[in-house]
């Protein structure tokens, strides 16, 4: 790591991981940090964390991530994150119609928490409707064949507000922000050749859409789904993928009814959260293998529109899952219109491992943060520490977080991810489906 703590550092992307990196670098004493983001304000509507809520839980099939999530506890790590965390508890379940893959995944998570000293005493296994209602009395649906467990040591964080709060805090610490489609959008990374004609080139900074050059001793690319737009080789193993998000607009009374509802995750259908008291929106996400946008070269990137298409729409298969989820749990909501529907993009790897590493052939000048795989928000309190470690160690010591070499096998692995159920599809098919529906109603 540069010994000169006044050396300029460029962080490209002011989402959950970029802001966390800025925070921990600033806490380490680095004084010349600039965050670039294409959005006019933080939270950016291009961020996967531009949202009312994200699940904060520590149960994983892999004990390694359980330990990290425990360390990332928003109550302990930094009082900055506490206000956004709500410990409602967490119900994990499968419905009576769940395929074996969903049941196995739920059972693995239950096995991992049941033997874990931090959770074991508090985990309640749930096998009857009344047991479920013991933790979520609001469930008036039949809960046909539901099996699962309740973990009180989990909940959710208001992710959009967390990004905003951390951004304001960083600005007060002197971190600079360049925001917007011209001043903040990075369109190119700059390189020069390494010393003595070596094969290593160094990244020397970034160019923004207004053609300004910003020199940096270290550039840190935290673009999530958009990473391959600046580092094309990243697309060989980190795939831009999206999932659907939908909401139901509730009345004040309905919102009060669902206060303190545990986060509920039905592995074959989807998950939901207690309603947001400020907007009275009740957020739901279907669970599935997701959708990619693969071009002729085999790289998936979000569509390049001002806001990635399709907006105001979710696929029919997802809408059906969410309505089934509501019929089983909160049937009075099952036929209500879904509002604020969107597709939300993240960066996916085959083994769901993060990538926190230097880009090969750039020495220690260019770091890439990618592969959040849809489970990276909860690490925001501590994530930036791992980037500080990387810079200090000048190499990624953890094999699992290294840059993955191109294996030439392509990116057709989405259906095999152990904790997801269903088949991955291409976004192009969805846009056609959306256009067909629109034409049918014209
Ligand atoms: C539907 C959905 C549900 C999820 N649920 C959970 C959950 O329950 N729990 C959990 O822990 N995680 C969850 N995640 C994952 C979590 O949101 C991500 O892990 C996290 O947001 C990753 O942070 P990031 O900083 O890498 O990327 P992001 O937060 O996506 O930020 C990327 C930033 O890059 C900016 N950007 C893009 N292009 C440019 C450019 N050219 N120049 C400058 N800036 C640019 C964007 O504006 C954005 O601000 C979910 C993700 C999705 C999609």
Short mmCIF file of C-alpha atoms and ligand atoms in Angstrom, two decimals:
data_model
loop_
_atom_site.label_atom_id
_atom_site.label_comp_id
_atom_site.label_asym_id
_atom_site.label_seq_id
_atom_site.Cartn_x
_atom_site.Cartn_y
_atom_site.Cartn_z
CA UNK A 1 0.00 0.00 0.00
CA UNK A 2 1.24 3.46 -0.81
CA UNK A 3 3.02 4.87 2.22
CA UNK A 4 1.96 8.33 1.13
CA UNK A 5 -1.40 8.75 2.80
CA UNK A 6 -1.98 11.87 0.74
CA UNK A 7 -1.76 9.94 -2.56
CA UNK A 8 -4.98 10.26 -4.61
CA UNK A 9 -7.30 7.26 -4.54
CA UNK A 10 -10.18 6.91 -7.03
CA UNK A 11 -13.14 4.76 -6.01
CA UNK A 12 -15.33 4.10 -9.04
CA UNK A 13 -18.88 3.37 -7.89
CA UNK A 14 -20.55 4.74 -4.76
CA UNK A 15 -22.67 1.69 -3.93
CA UNK A 16 -22.49 -0.48 -0.80
CA UNK A 17 -18.93 -1.73 -1.36
CA UNK A 18 -17.48 1.49 -2.83
CA UNK A 19 -18.73 3.58 0.11
CA UNK A 20 -17.55 1.01 2.64
CA UNK A 21 -14.12 1.08 1.00
CA UNK A 22 -14.04 4.89 1.18
CA UNK A 23 -15.01 4.70 4.86
CA UNK A 24 -12.30 2.24 5.87
CA UNK A 25 -9.60 3.95 3.81
CA UNK A 26 -10.55 7.23 5.43
CA UNK A 27 -10.48 5.61 8.89
CA UNK A 28 -7.00 4.26 8.02
CA UNK A 29 -5.82 7.83 7.45
CA UNK A 30 -6.01 8.24 3.68
CA UNK A 31 -6.86 11.83 2.97
CA UNK A 32 -7.29 12.20 -0.80
CA UNK A 33 -10.20 9.90 -1.69
CA UNK A 34 -12.63 10.63 -4.53
CA UNK A 35 -15.75 8.58 -5.14
CA UNK A 36 -17.09 8.67 -8.71
CA UNK A 37 -20.68 7.67 -9.43
CA UNK A 38 -22.83 8.14 -12.52
CA UNK A 39 -25.92 8.97 -10.44
CA UNK A 40 -26.69 12.58 -9.49
CA UNK A 41 -27.20 11.61 -5.84
CA UNK A 42 -26.37 8.76 -3.49
CA UNK A 43 -28.08 6.32 -3.27
CA UNK A 44 -27.73 5.76 -7.00
CA UNK A 45 -30.71 4.23 -8.74
CA UNK A 46 -28.16 2.06 -10.60
CA UNK A 47 -27.01 0.49 -7.32
CA UNK A 48 -28.22 -2.98 -6.37
CA UNK A 49 -28.70 -1.52 -2.90
CA UNK A 50 -31.05 1.28 -4.10
CA UNK A 51 -33.83 -0.21 -2.09
CA UNK A 52 -36.00 -0.11 1.00
CA UNK A 53 -34.43 -3.13 2.59
CA UNK A 54 -31.94 -5.98 2.35
CA UNK A 55 -31.84 -9.12 4.47
CA UNK A 56 -29.18 -9.09 7.18
CA UNK A 57 -28.59 -12.66 8.36
CA UNK A 58 -25.61 -14.83 9.11
CA UNK A 59 -26.81 -18.27 8.08
CA UNK A 60 -24.94 -19.57 5.09
CA UNK A 61 -24.28 -23.03 3.69
CA UNK A 62 -20.61 -22.04 4.02
CA UNK A 63 -19.29 -21.35 7.54
CA UNK A 64 -16.74 -18.90 6.12
CA UNK A 65 -19.49 -16.41 5.17
CA UNK A 66 -21.35 -17.06 8.44
CA UNK A 67 -18.27 -15.84 10.31
CA UNK A 68 -17.95 -12.77 8.09
CA UNK A 69 -21.62 -11.89 8.49
CA UNK A 70 -21.27 -12.18 12.27
CA UNK A 71 -18.31 -9.80 12.23
CA UNK A 72 -20.33 -7.44 10.02
CA UNK A 73 -23.03 -7.09 12.71
CA UNK A 74 -24.35 -3.55 12.14
CA UNK A 75 -24.96 -3.06 15.88
CA UNK A 76 -21.38 -3.78 16.87
CA UNK A 77 -19.10 -2.70 14.11
CA UNK A 78 -19.84 0.93 13.79
CA UNK A 79 -22.63 3.06 15.26
CA UNK A 80 -22.94 4.55 11.78
CA UNK A 81 -24.88 1.49 10.60
CA UNK A 82 -27.07 0.84 13.66
CA UNK A 83 -29.95 3.21 12.76
CA UNK A 84 -30.66 1.34 9.53
CA UNK A 85 -30.82 -2.12 11.07
CA UNK A 86 -34.10 -3.65 12.28
CA UNK A 87 -33.88 -6.96 14.09
CA UNK A 88 -37.27 -8.38 13.26
CA UNK A 89 -36.07 -11.98 13.19
CA UNK A 90 -35.98 -14.22 10.15
CA UNK A 91 -38.29 -17.04 9.06
CA UNK A 92 -36.79 -19.40 6.49
CA UNK A 93 -39.16 -21.94 4.97
CA UNK A 94 -40.16 -24.06 2.03
CA UNK A 95 -43.72 -24.54 0.83
CA UNK A 96 -45.40 -27.93 0.40
CA UNK A 97 -44.70 -27.67 -3.35
CA UNK A 98 -40.98 -26.97 -3.00
CA UNK A 99 -38.60 -28.98 -5.20
CA UNK A 100 -35.88 -31.02 -3.42
CA UNK A 101 -33.22 -28.42 -4.23
CA UNK A 102 -35.07 -25.76 -2.22
CA UNK A 103 -35.67 -28.17 0.68
CA UNK A 104 -31.98 -29.21 0.72
CA UNK A 105 -30.82 -25.63 0.73
CA UNK A 106 -33.15 -24.72 3.60
CA UNK A 107 -32.08 -27.81 5.56
CA UNK A 108 -28.39 -27.01 5.07
CA UNK A 109 -28.96 -23.50 6.41
CA UNK A 110 -30.90 -24.91 9.38
CA UNK A 111 -28.13 -27.44 10.09
CA UNK A 112 -25.52 -24.70 10.00
CA UNK A 113 -27.34 -22.41 12.47
CA UNK A 114 -28.54 -25.25 14.71
CA UNK A 115 -24.99 -26.28 15.57
CA UNK A 116 -23.54 -22.78 15.66
CA UNK A 117 -22.79 -21.56 19.21
CA UNK A 118 -23.99 -18.06 18.38
CA UNK A 119 -27.46 -19.21 17.24
CA UNK A 120 -28.13 -22.75 18.44
CA UNK A 121 -30.06 -21.90 21.60
CA UNK A 122 -32.40 -19.47 19.84
CA UNK A 123 -33.30 -21.37 16.69
CA UNK A 124 -36.89 -22.64 16.57
CA UNK A 125 -37.72 -25.29 14.06
CA UNK A 126 -41.22 -24.77 12.54
CA UNK A 127 -43.35 -27.64 11.29
CA UNK A 128 -46.95 -26.57 11.88
CA UNK A 129 -49.01 -23.53 10.91
CA UNK A 130 -49.42 -22.64 14.59
CA UNK A 131 -45.65 -22.74 15.10
CA UNK A 132 -45.21 -20.31 12.21
CA UNK A 133 -47.93 -18.09 13.64
CA UNK A 134 -46.14 -18.13 16.98
CA UNK A 135 -43.50 -15.92 15.34
CA UNK A 136 -45.63 -14.17 12.72
CA UNK A 137 -49.14 -13.94 14.13
CA UNK A 138 -50.14 -11.85 11.11
CA UNK A 139 -49.98 -14.92 8.83
CA UNK A 140 -53.62 -15.67 8.03
CA UNK A 141 -52.95 -17.93 5.02
CA UNK A 142 -53.01 -21.73 5.02
CA UNK A 143 -49.18 -22.19 4.95
CA UNK A 144 -49.79 -25.48 3.14
CA UNK A 145 -46.94 -27.91 3.83
CA UNK A 146 -44.68 -25.16 5.16
CA UNK A 147 -41.54 -26.32 7.00
CA UNK A 148 -38.73 -24.14 8.26
CA UNK A 149 -37.24 -22.30 11.22
CA UNK A 150 -37.14 -18.95 12.99
CA UNK A 151 -33.89 -17.18 13.78
CA UNK A 152 -34.34 -14.15 16.07
CA UNK A 153 -30.78 -12.90 15.46
CA UNK A 154 -31.44 -11.47 12.01
CA UNK A 155 -33.56 -8.89 10.25
CA UNK A 156 -33.06 -6.28 7.59
CA UNK A 157 -31.37 -2.96 6.90
CA UNK A 158 -32.84 0.03 5.08
CA UNK A 159 -30.19 -0.11 2.37
CA UNK A 160 -31.00 3.11 0.49
CA UNK A 161 -30.92 5.13 3.71
CA UNK A 162 -27.69 3.41 4.79
CA UNK A 163 -25.97 4.47 1.54
CA UNK A 164 -27.21 8.03 1.99
CA UNK A 165 -26.15 8.19 5.65
CA UNK A 166 -22.67 6.80 4.97
CA UNK A 167 -22.22 9.17 2.00
CA UNK A 168 -23.04 12.21 4.19
CA UNK A 169 -20.68 10.94 6.87
CA UNK A 170 -17.88 10.48 4.32
CA UNK A 171 -18.42 13.98 2.94
CA UNK A 172 -18.05 15.33 6.49
CA UNK A 173 -14.71 13.46 6.72
CA UNK A 174 -13.44 15.17 3.57
CA UNK A 175 -14.07 12.37 1.05
CA UNK A 176 -14.84 14.00 -2.31
CA UNK A 177 -17.76 12.93 -4.50
CA UNK A 178 -17.98 13.48 -8.25
CA UNK A 179 -21.51 12.57 -9.26
CA UNK A 180 -23.68 12.54 -12.39
CA UNK A 181 -23.70 11.29 -15.98
CA UNK A 182 -20.99 13.74 -17.05
CA UNK A 183 -18.78 14.54 -14.03
CA UNK A 184 -19.19 11.23 -12.23
CA UNK A 185 -19.58 8.54 -14.88
CA UNK A 186 -16.23 6.89 -15.56
CA UNK A 187 -15.85 5.92 -19.21
CA UNK A 188 -12.25 4.76 -19.30
CA UNK A 189 -9.36 3.65 -17.14
CA UNK A 190 -5.95 5.17 -17.95
CA UNK A 191 -2.78 3.05 -18.04
CA UNK A 192 0.91 3.59 -18.62
CA UNK A 193 3.59 0.99 -19.18
CA UNK A 194 5.42 -0.41 -16.21
CA UNK A 195 9.11 0.29 -15.64
CA UNK A 196 11.66 -0.99 -18.17
CA UNK A 197 9.15 -2.34 -20.68
CA UNK A 198 7.81 -4.90 -18.16
CA UNK A 199 4.57 -6.69 -19.00
CA UNK A 200 2.90 -4.97 -16.06
CA UNK A 201 1.12 -1.74 -16.88
CA UNK A 202 -0.10 0.58 -14.19
CA UNK A 203 -3.53 2.14 -13.97
CA UNK A 204 -2.89 5.86 -13.54
CA UNK A 205 -6.43 7.13 -13.12
CA UNK A 206 -9.80 7.53 -14.78
CA UNK A 207 -11.54 9.54 -17.49
CA UNK A 208 -15.06 10.79 -16.80
CA UNK A 209 -17.78 11.37 -19.40
CA UNK A 210 -16.94 15.11 -19.56
CA UNK A 211 -13.47 13.99 -20.81
CA UNK A 212 -11.75 15.13 -17.63
CA UNK A 213 -8.70 13.11 -16.61
CA UNK A 214 -8.40 12.31 -12.89
CA UNK A 215 -5.00 10.91 -11.90
CA UNK A 216 -4.89 8.36 -9.08
CA UNK A 217 -2.16 6.30 -7.41
CA UNK A 218 -4.72 3.54 -6.79
CA UNK A 219 -8.02 3.05 -8.63
CA UNK A 220 -10.69 0.83 -7.10
CA UNK A 221 -13.43 -0.38 -9.42
CA UNK A 222 -16.64 -1.05 -7.44
CA UNK A 223 -19.19 -1.11 -10.26
CA UNK A 224 -20.94 -4.38 -9.41
CA UNK A 225 -23.00 -5.45 -12.46
CA UNK A 226 -21.33 -2.73 -14.57
CA UNK A 227 -17.73 -3.85 -13.84
CA UNK A 228 -17.07 -5.38 -17.27
CA UNK A 229 -17.86 -2.04 -18.93
CA UNK A 230 -14.43 -0.81 -17.72
CA UNK A 231 -12.62 -4.14 -17.24
CA UNK A 232 -13.90 -6.41 -20.03
CA UNK A 233 -11.97 -9.54 -18.83
CA UNK A 234 -14.06 -9.43 -15.64
CA UNK A 235 -17.03 -10.56 -17.74
CA UNK A 236 -15.47 -14.04 -18.09
CA UNK A 237 -16.36 -14.91 -14.52
CA UNK A 238 -18.53 -12.13 -13.05
CA UNK A 239 -21.88 -12.07 -14.81
CA UNK A 240 -24.34 -9.18 -14.69
CA UNK A 241 -27.60 -10.76 -13.59
CA UNK A 242 -30.89 -9.35 -12.33
CA UNK A 243 -33.79 -10.33 -10.12
CA UNK A 244 -37.27 -8.84 -9.88
CA UNK A 245 -38.47 -6.54 -7.12
CA UNK A 246 -42.12 -5.54 -6.54
CA UNK A 247 -44.10 -3.66 -3.88
CA UNK A 248 -47.65 -3.40 -2.59
CA UNK A 249 -48.85 0.04 -1.49
CA UNK A 250 -50.43 -0.35 1.96
CA UNK A 251 -52.69 1.92 3.99
CA UNK A 252 -51.56 3.23 7.37
CA UNK A 253 -53.69 0.62 9.11
CA UNK A 254 -52.31 -2.24 7.02
CA UNK A 255 -48.82 -0.98 7.67
CA UNK A 256 -49.48 -0.99 11.43
CA UNK A 257 -50.86 -4.53 11.19
CA UNK A 258 -47.59 -5.81 9.73
CA UNK A 259 -45.26 -3.93 12.07
CA UNK A 260 -42.45 -6.20 13.39
CA UNK A 261 -43.26 -8.94 10.90
CA UNK A 262 -40.13 -11.10 10.65
CA UNK A 263 -38.34 -11.13 7.31
CA UNK A 264 -39.85 -14.19 5.64
CA UNK A 265 -37.93 -16.16 3.03
CA UNK A 266 -39.73 -19.06 1.35
CA UNK A 267 -36.96 -20.66 -0.66
CA UNK A 268 -39.10 -21.88 -3.56
CA UNK A 269 -41.24 -18.72 -3.85
CA UNK A 270 -39.69 -15.52 -2.58
CA UNK A 271 -39.21 -13.23 0.39
CA UNK A 272 -40.72 -10.13 1.99
CA UNK A 273 -40.13 -7.61 4.77
CA UNK A 274 -42.20 -5.62 7.22
CA UNK A 275 -43.52 -2.53 5.37
CA UNK A 276 -41.45 0.63 5.23
CA UNK A 277 -43.16 3.07 7.63
CA UNK A 278 -42.19 6.16 5.61
CA UNK A 279 -43.63 5.04 2.24
CA UNK A 280 -45.96 2.24 3.48
CA UNK A 281 -44.52 0.06 0.73
CA UNK A 282 -44.38 -3.68 1.32
CA UNK A 283 -41.45 -5.09 -0.66
CA UNK A 284 -41.33 -8.59 -2.16
CA UNK A 285 -38.71 -10.41 -4.23
CA UNK A 286 -39.27 -13.71 -6.03
CA UNK A 287 -36.48 -16.26 -5.70
CA UNK A 288 -35.00 -17.81 -8.82
CA UNK A 289 -31.92 -18.20 -10.96
CA UNK A 290 -32.23 -14.65 -12.39
CA UNK A 291 -31.83 -13.07 -15.82
CA UNK A 292 -28.71 -12.04 -17.74
CA UNK A 293 -28.05 -9.88 -20.81
CA UNK A 294 -25.42 -11.76 -22.77
CA UNK A 295 -23.87 -10.25 -25.91
CA UNK A 296 -22.20 -12.03 -28.84
CA UNK A 297 -18.87 -12.19 -26.98
CA UNK A 298 -20.50 -14.04 -24.08
CA UNK A 299 -20.39 -11.07 -21.67
CA UNK A 300 -23.45 -10.02 -19.72
CA UNK A 301 -23.86 -6.32 -18.82
CA UNK A 302 -27.02 -4.43 -17.83
CA UNK A 303 -28.68 -2.87 -20.90
CA UNK A 304 -27.07 0.54 -21.52
CA UNK A 305 -30.22 2.67 -21.23
CA UNK A 306 -30.44 5.61 -18.88
CA UNK A 307 -32.24 3.17 -16.62
CA UNK A 308 -31.79 -0.47 -17.60
CA UNK A 309 -34.80 -1.98 -19.40
CA UNK A 310 -37.23 -3.42 -18.63
CA UNK A 311 -38.57 -1.01 -15.98
CA UNK A 312 -42.05 -0.97 -14.49
CA UNK A 313 -42.29 -4.65 -15.25
CA UNK A 314 -41.44 -8.04 -13.77
CA UNK A 315 -41.72 -11.38 -15.61
CA UNK A 316 -45.01 -13.24 -15.36
CA UNK A 317 -43.33 -16.28 -13.78
CA UNK A 318 -42.10 -14.03 -10.95
CA UNK A 319 -45.45 -12.34 -10.50
CA UNK A 320 -47.06 -15.79 -10.16
CA UNK A 321 -44.54 -16.84 -7.48
CA UNK A 322 -45.19 -13.68 -5.47
CA UNK A 323 -48.97 -14.07 -5.64
CA UNK A 324 -48.64 -17.69 -4.52
CA UNK A 325 -46.38 -16.57 -1.65
CA UNK A 326 -49.03 -14.04 -0.57
CA UNK A 327 -51.90 -16.54 -0.92
CA UNK A 328 -50.07 -18.87 1.48
CA UNK A 329 -49.11 -16.21 4.05
CA UNK A 330 -51.06 -12.93 3.75
CA UNK A 331 -53.94 -13.79 1.38
CA UNK A 332 -55.72 -10.44 1.80
CA UNK A 333 -52.86 -8.91 -0.21
CA UNK A 334 -52.66 -11.58 -2.94
CA UNK A 335 -54.70 -9.75 -5.60
CA UNK A 336 -53.49 -6.23 -4.91
CA UNK A 337 -51.63 -4.43 -7.71
CA UNK A 338 -47.86 -4.55 -7.62
CA UNK A 339 -46.27 -1.10 -7.84
CA UNK A 340 -42.71 0.16 -8.31
CA UNK A 341 -41.75 -3.03 -10.17
CA UNK A 342 -38.17 -3.26 -11.35
CA UNK A 343 -35.30 -5.50 -12.33
CA UNK A 344 -32.32 -5.05 -10.05
CA UNK A 345 -28.79 -5.90 -11.31
CA UNK A 346 -25.90 -7.52 -9.43
CA UNK A 347 -22.60 -9.24 -10.22
CA UNK A 348 -22.78 -13.03 -10.08
CA UNK A 349 -20.08 -15.71 -9.84
CA UNK A 350 -20.45 -19.47 -10.31
CA UNK A 351 -19.44 -20.29 -6.73
CA UNK A 352 -21.10 -17.16 -5.21
CA UNK A 353 -17.62 -16.02 -4.07
CA UNK A 354 -16.68 -12.36 -3.98
CA UNK A 355 -13.73 -11.04 -5.97
CA UNK A 356 -11.56 -8.60 -3.99
CA UNK A 357 -8.28 -8.48 -5.84
CA UNK A 358 -5.86 -6.59 -8.06
CA UNK A 359 -6.54 -6.85 -11.77
CA UNK A 360 -3.79 -9.13 -13.15
CA UNK A 361 -1.02 -7.26 -14.97
CA UNK A 362 -1.64 -3.92 -13.24
CA UNK A 363 0.65 -4.35 -10.23
CA UNK A 364 -1.03 -2.89 -7.19
CA UNK A 365 -2.57 0.03 -9.08
CA UNK A 366 -6.04 -1.31 -9.96
CA UNK A 367 -8.37 -3.16 -7.58
CA UNK A 368 -11.61 -4.80 -8.61
CA UNK A 369 -14.52 -5.51 -6.26
CA UNK A 370 -17.04 -7.79 -7.93
CA UNK A 371 -19.10 -10.96 -7.62
CA UNK A 372 -21.34 -9.88 -4.77
CA UNK A 373 -23.62 -12.68 -6.06
CA UNK A 374 -26.65 -11.09 -4.44
CA UNK A 375 -25.40 -11.41 -0.85
CA UNK A 376 -23.04 -8.46 -0.40
CA UNK A 377 -25.04 -5.68 1.24
CA UNK A 378 -24.90 -7.16 4.74
CA UNK A 379 -21.09 -6.92 4.61
CA UNK A 380 -21.16 -3.14 4.14
CA UNK A 381 -20.07 -2.32 7.73
CA UNK A 382 -16.80 -4.26 7.30
CA UNK A 383 -16.27 -4.75 3.58
CA UNK A 384 -13.84 -1.84 3.19
CA UNK A 385 -11.51 -3.38 5.80
CA UNK A 386 -10.87 -6.27 3.43
CA UNK A 387 -9.84 -3.78 0.74
CA UNK A 388 -7.48 -2.05 3.20
CA UNK A 389 -6.00 -5.50 3.99
CA UNK A 390 -5.55 -6.22 0.28
CA UNK A 391 -3.72 -2.94 -0.27
CA UNK A 392 -1.50 -3.50 2.77
CA UNK A 393 -0.70 -7.12 1.86
CA UNK A 394 -0.26 -6.22 -1.83
CA UNK A 395 -1.85 -9.55 -2.73
CA UNK A 396 -5.08 -11.37 -2.00
CA UNK A 397 -4.21 -13.97 0.61
CA UNK A 398 -7.61 -15.67 0.43
CA UNK A 399 -7.68 -17.95 -2.60
CA UNK A 400 -11.46 -17.80 -2.81
CA UNK A 401 -11.49 -14.01 -3.35
CA UNK A 402 -8.84 -13.95 -6.08
CA UNK A 403 -9.43 -12.92 -9.67
CA UNK A 404 -10.70 -16.07 -11.43
CA UNK A 405 -8.82 -17.23 -14.50
CA UNK A 406 -10.79 -17.58 -17.71
CA UNK A 407 -11.57 -21.32 -18.04
CA UNK A 408 -13.18 -21.06 -21.49
CA UNK A 409 -16.26 -22.92 -20.19
CA UNK A 410 -18.63 -20.00 -20.72
CA UNK A 411 -21.23 -18.69 -18.32
CA UNK A 412 -23.98 -21.29 -18.55
CA UNK A 413 -23.81 -22.28 -14.91
CA UNK A 414 -26.64 -20.13 -13.50
CA UNK A 415 -29.09 -23.01 -12.95
CA UNK A 416 -26.56 -24.96 -10.88
CA UNK A 417 -26.07 -22.44 -8.03
CA UNK A 418 -26.92 -24.51 -4.95
CA UNK A 419 -29.10 -21.95 -3.15
CA UNK A 420 -31.24 -20.93 -6.14
CA UNK A 421 -34.22 -22.72 -7.65
CA UNK A 422 -35.38 -22.49 -11.25
CA UNK A 423 -33.91 -21.71 -14.65
CA UNK A 424 -31.97 -18.64 -15.69
CA UNK A 425 -33.18 -16.69 -18.72
CA UNK A 426 -32.00 -13.87 -20.95
CA UNK A 427 -33.40 -10.38 -20.45
CA UNK A 428 -34.09 -10.12 -24.21
CA UNK A 429 -36.79 -12.79 -23.82
CA UNK A 430 -38.39 -10.74 -21.07
CA UNK A 431 -38.42 -7.57 -23.11
CA UNK A 432 -40.16 -9.50 -25.93
CA UNK A 433 -42.63 -10.90 -23.39
CA UNK A 434 -43.28 -7.40 -22.03
CA UNK A 435 -43.81 -5.99 -25.54
CA UNK A 436 -46.22 -8.84 -26.38
CA UNK A 437 -48.28 -8.08 -23.27
CA UNK A 438 -48.27 -4.34 -24.02
CA UNK A 439 -49.43 -4.98 -27.64
CA UNK A 440 -52.20 -7.29 -26.41
CA UNK A 441 -53.64 -4.46 -24.29
CA UNK A 442 -53.38 -1.71 -26.93
C1 LIG B 1 -32.81 -7.95 -6.00
C2 LIG B 1 -31.60 -7.98 -5.09
C3 LIG B 1 -31.75 -8.37 -3.76
C4 LIG B 1 -30.64 -8.38 -2.92
N1 LIG B 1 -30.82 -8.74 -1.62
C5 LIG B 1 -29.78 -8.73 -0.77
C6 LIG B 1 -29.99 -9.06 0.60
O1 LIG B 1 -31.12 -9.34 1.01
N2 LIG B 1 -28.92 -9.03 1.45
C7 LIG B 1 -27.66 -8.70 0.99
O2 LIG B 1 -26.71 -8.71 1.80
N3 LIG B 1 -27.42 -8.37 -0.30
C8 LIG B 1 -28.46 -8.37 -1.18
N4 LIG B 1 -28.27 -8.03 -2.50
C9 LIG B 1 -26.91 -7.71 -2.96
C10 LIG B 1 -26.47 -6.27 -2.65
O3 LIG B 1 -27.42 -5.33 -3.10
C11 LIG B 1 -25.12 -6.06 -3.34
O4 LIG B 1 -24.25 -7.06 -2.86
C12 LIG B 1 -24.48 -4.72 -3.06
O5 LIG B 1 -25.32 -3.66 -3.44
C13 LIG B 1 -23.14 -4.65 -3.85
O6 LIG B 1 -22.54 -3.39 -3.65
P1 LIG B 1 -21.60 -2.76 -4.78
O7 LIG B 1 -21.05 -1.52 -4.20
O8 LIG B 1 -20.69 -3.79 -5.30
O9 LIG B 1 -22.58 -2.42 -6.00
P2 LIG B 1 -23.79 -1.42 -6.13
O10 LIG B 1 -24.39 -1.17 -4.80
O11 LIG B 1 -24.66 -1.97 -7.21
O12 LIG B 1 -23.09 -0.08 -6.65
C14 LIG B 1 -22.51 0.04 -7.92
C15 LIG B 1 -22.40 1.53 -8.21
O13 LIG B 1 -21.68 1.74 -9.43
C16 LIG B 1 -22.23 2.90 -10.05
N5 LIG B 1 -21.83 2.92 -11.46
C17 LIG B 1 -22.17 2.06 -12.45
N6 LIG B 1 -21.51 2.38 -13.60
C18 LIG B 1 -20.74 3.45 -13.31
C19 LIG B 1 -19.78 4.20 -14.06
N7 LIG B 1 -19.48 3.92 -15.35
N8 LIG B 1 -19.15 5.25 -13.47
C20 LIG B 1 -19.42 5.56 -12.16
N9 LIG B 1 -20.30 4.86 -11.41
C21 LIG B 1 -20.94 3.82 -11.97
C22 LIG B 1 -23.72 2.77 -9.83
O14 LIG B 1 -24.40 4.01 -9.98
C23 LIG B 1 -23.76 2.22 -8.38
O15 LIG B 1 -23.89 3.26 -7.44
C24 LIG B 1 -29.35 -8.03 -3.40
C25 LIG B 1 -29.20 -7.65 -4.74
C26 LIG B 1 -30.30 -7.64 -5.58
C27 LIG B 1 -30.09 -7.25 -7.02
#
